[in-house]
Amino acid sequence: MENISFQSELPTAIRVDLGAIFVSLELSRSTWLITSLSPGGGEKMSRHVVSGGDVAELMNLFDHIRKKAHSRTGCSFPIVTIQEAGLDGFWIHRVLEANGIESHVVDAASIAASRRRRRAKTDRIDGEALVRALLAFKRGEPRVCAMVRAPSPEEEDRRRVCRERKVLIAERVEHVNRIKGLLFAQGVSGYVPLRKDRRKQLESLRTGDGRPLPKHISAQIERELDRLELLLEHIVAVEHARDAMIAVTKDVMTTASTPAARLCALKGIGAEFAAILWGEGLSRHFDNRRQVAAYAGLAPTPWQSGTVDREQGVSKAGNPRLRTTMIQLSWLWLRNQPMSALTGWFMERVQSNDGRMKKSAIVALARKLLIALWKYVTFGVVIEGAVMKTA
């Protein structure tokens, strides 16, 4: 009898003794697919469709799922939801938490998938996979998936400044190149659209064969200059907002100074780099240096199997803006901080390879420098040999 009792308590493929209702949200512009696994319903998952963006309809569906689970078991259960990080941002996550629902946002790339060359992929399959990942995560299984820490509305809004400036700079390059291309087709070179006397220059231009600029192409360039000047005004406004956000104080080590201001006080780090470093990465909470490197995508990715042991390079799975900025900053760090311990480590490593492998060494320096900046901003640990800007 004891053996029979033991066998009857063996777990099934999917646990049905759940203490909550587990729900996944597959989001799209037109519809939201809701997949749920409720207590008392066995191993079968339920699927419902909600109009995209209709929060009221979603909440009514959750109430219906709760009541259905209560009628089956006689108990009330909380709802735990999961959704993929994507274009919808974090507003749905905040709405769910405001309504007392436990919500999780997962990095979709961290969920294991079939490695077959051709594998089935539908919203229904993805919804069920999200529910299974949520179940494993709540059971405490390690490394089953990577949950995203949702930033606060203030943190999310602060990143807009540097990201908008990057977009505006790219648009400025497009307009400048378009103007130069139009003039080059007429045999004109050497025109600089970013100079203040750009319109006066345009009036005196002559084509390669000595003619004045044709009427229509001249009008097109004038309109391009109008858009370019508007972009330049927007760039100045964004840079003023960035400088106000940094708010550099006289004493950068006081508690009144912002962390971005302390970064900006280091020689070789300007206002733009300081704002990106703080807004994109260092404003977040990290438990250790490995998390810092992994968030920037600068963590190593070893490949070990039997006798095979090789390094594939950095993962590139983190924040691409932070990773790009750190690599650019590393080159500037070598020039502006030649006496620092990090620069000495880089030079010693490159010299040991007869001057080769500088690119791989600069990525390693970027990882070390990011960790050093994190310690400097978070704990006040001064970077060894680093020089501060003079007043």
mmCIF file with all atom_site columns, C-alpha atoms in Angstrom, residues 197-298:
data_model
loop_
_atom_site.group_PDB
_atom_site.id
_atom_site.type_symbol
_atom_site.label_atom_id
_atom_site.label_alt_id
_atom_site.label_comp_id
_atom_site.label_asym_id
_atom_site.label_entity_id
_atom_site.label_seq_id
_atom_site.pdbx_PDB_ins_code
_atom_site.Cartn_x
_atom_site.Cartn_y
_atom_site.Cartn_z
_atom_site.occupancy
_atom_site.B_iso_or_equiv
_atom_site.pdbx_formal_charge
_atom_site.auth_seq_id
_atom_site.auth_comp_id
_atom_site.auth_asym_id
_atom_site.auth_atom_id
_atom_site.pdbx_PDB_model_num
ATOM 1   C CA . ASP A 1 197 ? 27.808 81.360 -44.499 1.00 0.00 ? 197 ASP A CA 1
ATOM 2   C CA . ARG A 1 198 ? 26.407 78.322 -46.309 1.00 0.00 ? 198 ARG A CA 1
ATOM 3   C CA . ARG A 1 199 ? 23.799 80.306 -48.260 1.00 0.00 ? 199 ARG A CA 1
ATOM 4   C CA . LYS A 1 200 ? 26.239 83.018 -49.298 1.00 0.00 ? 200 LYS A CA 1
ATOM 5   C CA . GLN A 1 201 ? 28.591 80.324 -50.583 1.00 0.00 ? 201 GLN A CA 1
ATOM 6   C CA . LEU A 1 202 ? 25.778 78.770 -52.570 1.00 0.00 ? 202 LEU A CA 1
ATOM 7   C CA . GLU A 1 203 ? 25.091 82.015 -54.474 1.00 0.00 ? 203 GLU A CA 1
ATOM 8   C CA . SER A 1 204 ? 28.684 82.237 -55.698 1.00 0.00 ? 204 SER A CA 1
ATOM 9   C CA . LEU A 1 205 ? 29.013 78.623 -56.866 1.00 0.00 ? 205 LEU A CA 1
ATOM 10  C CA . ARG A 1 206 ? 29.606 77.807 -60.539 1.00 0.00 ? 206 ARG A CA 1
ATOM 11  C CA . THR A 1 207 ? 29.330 74.476 -62.283 1.00 0.00 ? 207 THR A CA 1
ATOM 12  C CA . GLY A 1 208 ? 32.362 72.657 -63.653 1.00 0.00 ? 208 GLY A CA 1
ATOM 13  C CA . ASP A 1 209 ? 31.816 74.189 -67.079 1.00 0.00 ? 209 ASP A CA 1
ATOM 14  C CA . GLY A 1 210 ? 31.497 77.743 -65.712 1.00 0.00 ? 210 GLY A CA 1
ATOM 15  C CA . ARG A 1 211 ? 27.681 78.140 -65.585 1.00 0.00 ? 211 ARG A CA 1
ATOM 16  C CA . PRO A 1 212 ? 25.655 79.366 -62.580 1.00 0.00 ? 212 PRO A CA 1
ATOM 17  C CA . LEU A 1 213 ? 23.795 76.641 -60.740 1.00 0.00 ? 213 LEU A CA 1
ATOM 18  C CA . PRO A 1 214 ? 20.583 75.653 -62.578 1.00 0.00 ? 214 PRO A CA 1
ATOM 19  C CA . LYS A 1 215 ? 17.382 77.072 -61.138 1.00 0.00 ? 215 LYS A CA 1
ATOM 20  C CA . HIS A 1 216 ? 15.746 73.845 -59.969 1.00 0.00 ? 216 HIS A CA 1
ATOM 21  C CA . ILE A 1 217 ? 18.807 72.267 -58.409 1.00 0.00 ? 217 ILE A CA 1
ATOM 22  C CA . SER A 1 218 ? 19.532 75.529 -56.614 1.00 0.00 ? 218 SER A CA 1
ATOM 23  C CA . ALA A 1 219 ? 15.977 75.549 -55.224 1.00 0.00 ? 219 ALA A CA 1
ATOM 24  C CA . GLN A 1 220 ? 16.325 71.917 -54.128 1.00 0.00 ? 220 GLN A CA 1
ATOM 25  C CA . ILE A 1 221 ? 19.555 72.693 -52.265 1.00 0.00 ? 221 ILE A CA 1
ATOM 26  C CA . GLU A 1 222 ? 17.875 75.693 -50.606 1.00 0.00 ? 222 GLU A CA 1
ATOM 27  C CA . ARG A 1 223 ? 15.144 73.412 -49.299 1.00 0.00 ? 223 ARG A CA 1
ATOM 28  C CA . GLU A 1 224 ? 17.755 70.928 -48.102 1.00 0.00 ? 224 GLU A CA 1
ATOM 29  C CA . LEU A 1 225 ? 19.466 73.781 -46.245 1.00 0.00 ? 225 LEU A CA 1
ATOM 30  C CA . ASP A 1 226 ? 16.153 74.692 -44.611 1.00 0.00 ? 226 ASP A CA 1
ATOM 31  C CA . ARG A 1 227 ? 15.812 71.173 -43.247 1.00 0.00 ? 227 ARG A CA 1
ATOM 32  C CA . LEU A 1 228 ? 19.494 71.097 -42.256 1.00 0.00 ? 228 LEU A CA 1
ATOM 33  C CA . GLU A 1 229 ? 19.186 74.349 -40.282 1.00 0.00 ? 229 GLU A CA 1
ATOM 34  C CA . LEU A 1 230 ? 16.124 73.017 -38.472 1.00 0.00 ? 230 LEU A CA 1
ATOM 35  C CA . LEU A 1 231 ? 18.104 69.900 -37.555 1.00 0.00 ? 231 LEU A CA 1
ATOM 36  C CA . LEU A 1 232 ? 20.973 72.019 -36.235 1.00 0.00 ? 232 LEU A CA 1
ATOM 37  C CA . GLU A 1 233 ? 18.532 73.919 -34.010 1.00 0.00 ? 233 GLU A CA 1
ATOM 38  C CA . HIS A 1 234 ? 17.141 70.634 -32.664 1.00 0.00 ? 234 HIS A CA 1
ATOM 39  C CA . ILE A 1 235 ? 20.654 69.314 -31.971 1.00 0.00 ? 235 ILE A CA 1
ATOM 40  C CA . VAL A 1 236 ? 21.510 72.441 -29.970 1.00 0.00 ? 236 VAL A CA 1
ATOM 41  C CA . ALA A 1 237 ? 18.275 72.111 -27.958 1.00 0.00 ? 237 ALA A CA 1
ATOM 42  C CA . VAL A 1 238 ? 18.969 68.436 -27.196 1.00 0.00 ? 238 VAL A CA 1
ATOM 43  C CA . GLU A 1 239 ? 22.538 69.208 -26.138 1.00 0.00 ? 239 GLU A CA 1
ATOM 44  C CA . HIS A 1 240 ? 21.281 71.906 -23.763 1.00 0.00 ? 240 HIS A CA 1
ATOM 45  C CA . ALA A 1 241 ? 18.900 69.357 -22.225 1.00 0.00 ? 241 ALA A CA 1
ATOM 46  C CA . ARG A 1 242 ? 21.776 66.877 -21.914 1.00 0.00 ? 242 ARG A CA 1
ATOM 47  C CA . ASP A 1 243 ? 24.037 69.415 -20.179 1.00 0.00 ? 243 ASP A CA 1
ATOM 48  C CA . ALA A 1 244 ? 21.249 70.348 -17.765 1.00 0.00 ? 244 ALA A CA 1
ATOM 49  C CA . MET A 1 245 ? 20.750 66.662 -16.960 1.00 0.00 ? 245 MET A CA 1
ATOM 50  C CA . ILE A 1 246 ? 24.445 66.213 -16.170 1.00 0.00 ? 246 ILE A CA 1
ATOM 51  C CA . ALA A 1 247 ? 24.548 69.361 -13.998 1.00 0.00 ? 247 ALA A CA 1
ATOM 52  C CA . VAL A 1 248 ? 28.297 69.492 -13.317 1.00 0.00 ? 248 VAL A CA 1
ATOM 53  C CA . THR A 1 249 ? 29.141 70.870 -9.875  1.00 0.00 ? 249 THR A CA 1
ATOM 54  C CA . LYS A 1 250 ? 32.394 72.333 -8.608  1.00 0.00 ? 250 LYS A CA 1
ATOM 55  C CA . ASP A 1 251 ? 33.195 69.389 -6.334  1.00 0.00 ? 251 ASP A CA 1
ATOM 56  C CA . VAL A 1 252 ? 32.487 66.220 -8.301  1.00 0.00 ? 252 VAL A CA 1
ATOM 57  C CA . MET A 1 253 ? 32.916 63.937 -5.291  1.00 0.00 ? 253 MET A CA 1
ATOM 58  C CA . THR A 1 254 ? 30.150 65.514 -3.210  1.00 0.00 ? 254 THR A CA 1
ATOM 59  C CA . THR A 1 255 ? 26.831 63.774 -2.797  1.00 0.00 ? 255 THR A CA 1
ATOM 60  C CA . ALA A 1 256 ? 25.130 66.740 -4.488  1.00 0.00 ? 256 ALA A CA 1
ATOM 61  C CA . SER A 1 257 ? 26.872 66.062 -7.796  1.00 0.00 ? 257 SER A CA 1
ATOM 62  C CA . THR A 1 258 ? 25.233 63.656 -10.200 1.00 0.00 ? 258 THR A CA 1
ATOM 63  C CA . PRO A 1 259 ? 27.004 60.397 -11.160 1.00 0.00 ? 259 PRO A CA 1
ATOM 64  C CA . ALA A 1 260 ? 27.121 61.641 -14.757 1.00 0.00 ? 260 ALA A CA 1
ATOM 65  C CA . ALA A 1 261 ? 28.943 64.760 -13.550 1.00 0.00 ? 261 ALA A CA 1
ATOM 66  C CA . ARG A 1 262 ? 31.526 62.598 -11.792 1.00 0.00 ? 262 ARG A CA 1
ATOM 67  C CA . LEU A 1 263 ? 32.081 60.674 -15.014 1.00 0.00 ? 263 LEU A CA 1
ATOM 68  C CA . CYS A 1 264 ? 32.438 63.911 -16.936 1.00 0.00 ? 264 CYS A CA 1
ATOM 69  C CA . ALA A 1 265 ? 35.144 65.051 -14.503 1.00 0.00 ? 265 ALA A CA 1
ATOM 70  C CA . LEU A 1 266 ? 37.491 62.306 -15.731 1.00 0.00 ? 266 LEU A CA 1
ATOM 71  C CA . LYS A 1 267 ? 39.873 63.424 -18.452 1.00 0.00 ? 267 LYS A CA 1
ATOM 72  C CA . GLY A 1 268 ? 38.862 61.919 -21.789 1.00 0.00 ? 268 GLY A CA 1
ATOM 73  C CA . ILE A 1 269 ? 35.127 61.649 -20.984 1.00 0.00 ? 269 ILE A CA 1
ATOM 74  C CA . GLY A 1 270 ? 32.944 64.413 -22.389 1.00 0.00 ? 270 GLY A CA 1
ATOM 75  C CA . ALA A 1 271 ? 29.330 65.333 -21.779 1.00 0.00 ? 271 ALA A CA 1
ATOM 76  C CA . GLU A 1 272 ? 27.956 62.991 -24.457 1.00 0.00 ? 272 GLU A CA 1
ATOM 77  C CA . PHE A 1 273 ? 29.915 59.944 -23.288 1.00 0.00 ? 273 PHE A CA 1
ATOM 78  C CA . ALA A 1 274 ? 29.040 60.655 -19.649 1.00 0.00 ? 274 ALA A CA 1
ATOM 79  C CA . ALA A 1 275 ? 25.327 60.926 -20.442 1.00 0.00 ? 275 ALA A CA 1
ATOM 80  C CA . ILE A 1 276 ? 25.343 57.695 -22.471 1.00 0.00 ? 276 ILE A CA 1
ATOM 81  C CA . LEU A 1 277 ? 27.310 55.749 -19.871 1.00 0.00 ? 277 LEU A CA 1
ATOM 82  C CA . TRP A 1 278 ? 25.010 56.846 -17.078 1.00 0.00 ? 278 TRP A CA 1
ATOM 83  C CA . GLY A 1 279 ? 21.701 56.673 -18.957 1.00 0.00 ? 279 GLY A CA 1
ATOM 84  C CA . GLU A 1 280 ? 22.309 53.403 -20.794 1.00 0.00 ? 280 GLU A CA 1
ATOM 85  C CA . GLY A 1 281 ? 24.077 51.354 -18.159 1.00 0.00 ? 281 GLY A CA 1
ATOM 86  C CA . LEU A 1 282 ? 25.603 52.682 -14.966 1.00 0.00 ? 282 LEU A CA 1
ATOM 87  C CA . SER A 1 283 ? 22.311 54.012 -13.595 1.00 0.00 ? 283 SER A CA 1
ATOM 88  C CA . ARG A 1 284 ? 21.104 50.409 -13.230 1.00 0.00 ? 284 ARG A CA 1
ATOM 89  C CA . HIS A 1 285 ? 21.740 48.158 -10.231 1.00 0.00 ? 285 HIS A CA 1
ATOM 90  C CA . PHE A 1 286 ? 24.333 45.401 -10.625 1.00 0.00 ? 286 PHE A CA 1
ATOM 91  C CA . ASP A 1 287 ? 25.333 42.854 -8.005  1.00 0.00 ? 287 ASP A CA 1
ATOM 92  C CA . ASN A 1 288 ? 28.830 42.192 -9.338  1.00 0.00 ? 288 ASN A CA 1
ATOM 93  C CA . ARG A 1 289 ? 31.256 42.956 -12.152 1.00 0.00 ? 289 ARG A CA 1
ATOM 94  C CA . ARG A 1 290 ? 30.129 39.972 -14.215 1.00 0.00 ? 290 ARG A CA 1
ATOM 95  C CA . GLN A 1 291 ? 26.649 41.433 -14.485 1.00 0.00 ? 291 GLN A CA 1
ATOM 96  C CA . VAL A 1 292 ? 28.120 44.763 -15.600 1.00 0.00 ? 292 VAL A CA 1
ATOM 97  C CA . ALA A 1 293 ? 30.113 43.161 -18.427 1.00 0.00 ? 293 ALA A CA 1
ATOM 98  C CA . ALA A 1 294 ? 27.217 40.913 -19.445 1.00 0.00 ? 294 ALA A CA 1
ATOM 99  C CA . TYR A 1 295 ? 24.779 43.837 -19.682 1.00 0.00 ? 295 TYR A CA 1
ATOM 100 C CA . ALA A 1 296 ? 27.088 45.590 -22.144 1.00 0.00 ? 296 ALA A CA 1
ATOM 101 C CA . GLY A 1 297 ? 27.600 42.394 -24.161 1.00 0.00 ? 297 GLY A CA 1
ATOM 102 C CA . LEU A 1 298 ? 31.294 42.371 -23.278 1.00 0.00 ? 298 LEU A CA 1
#
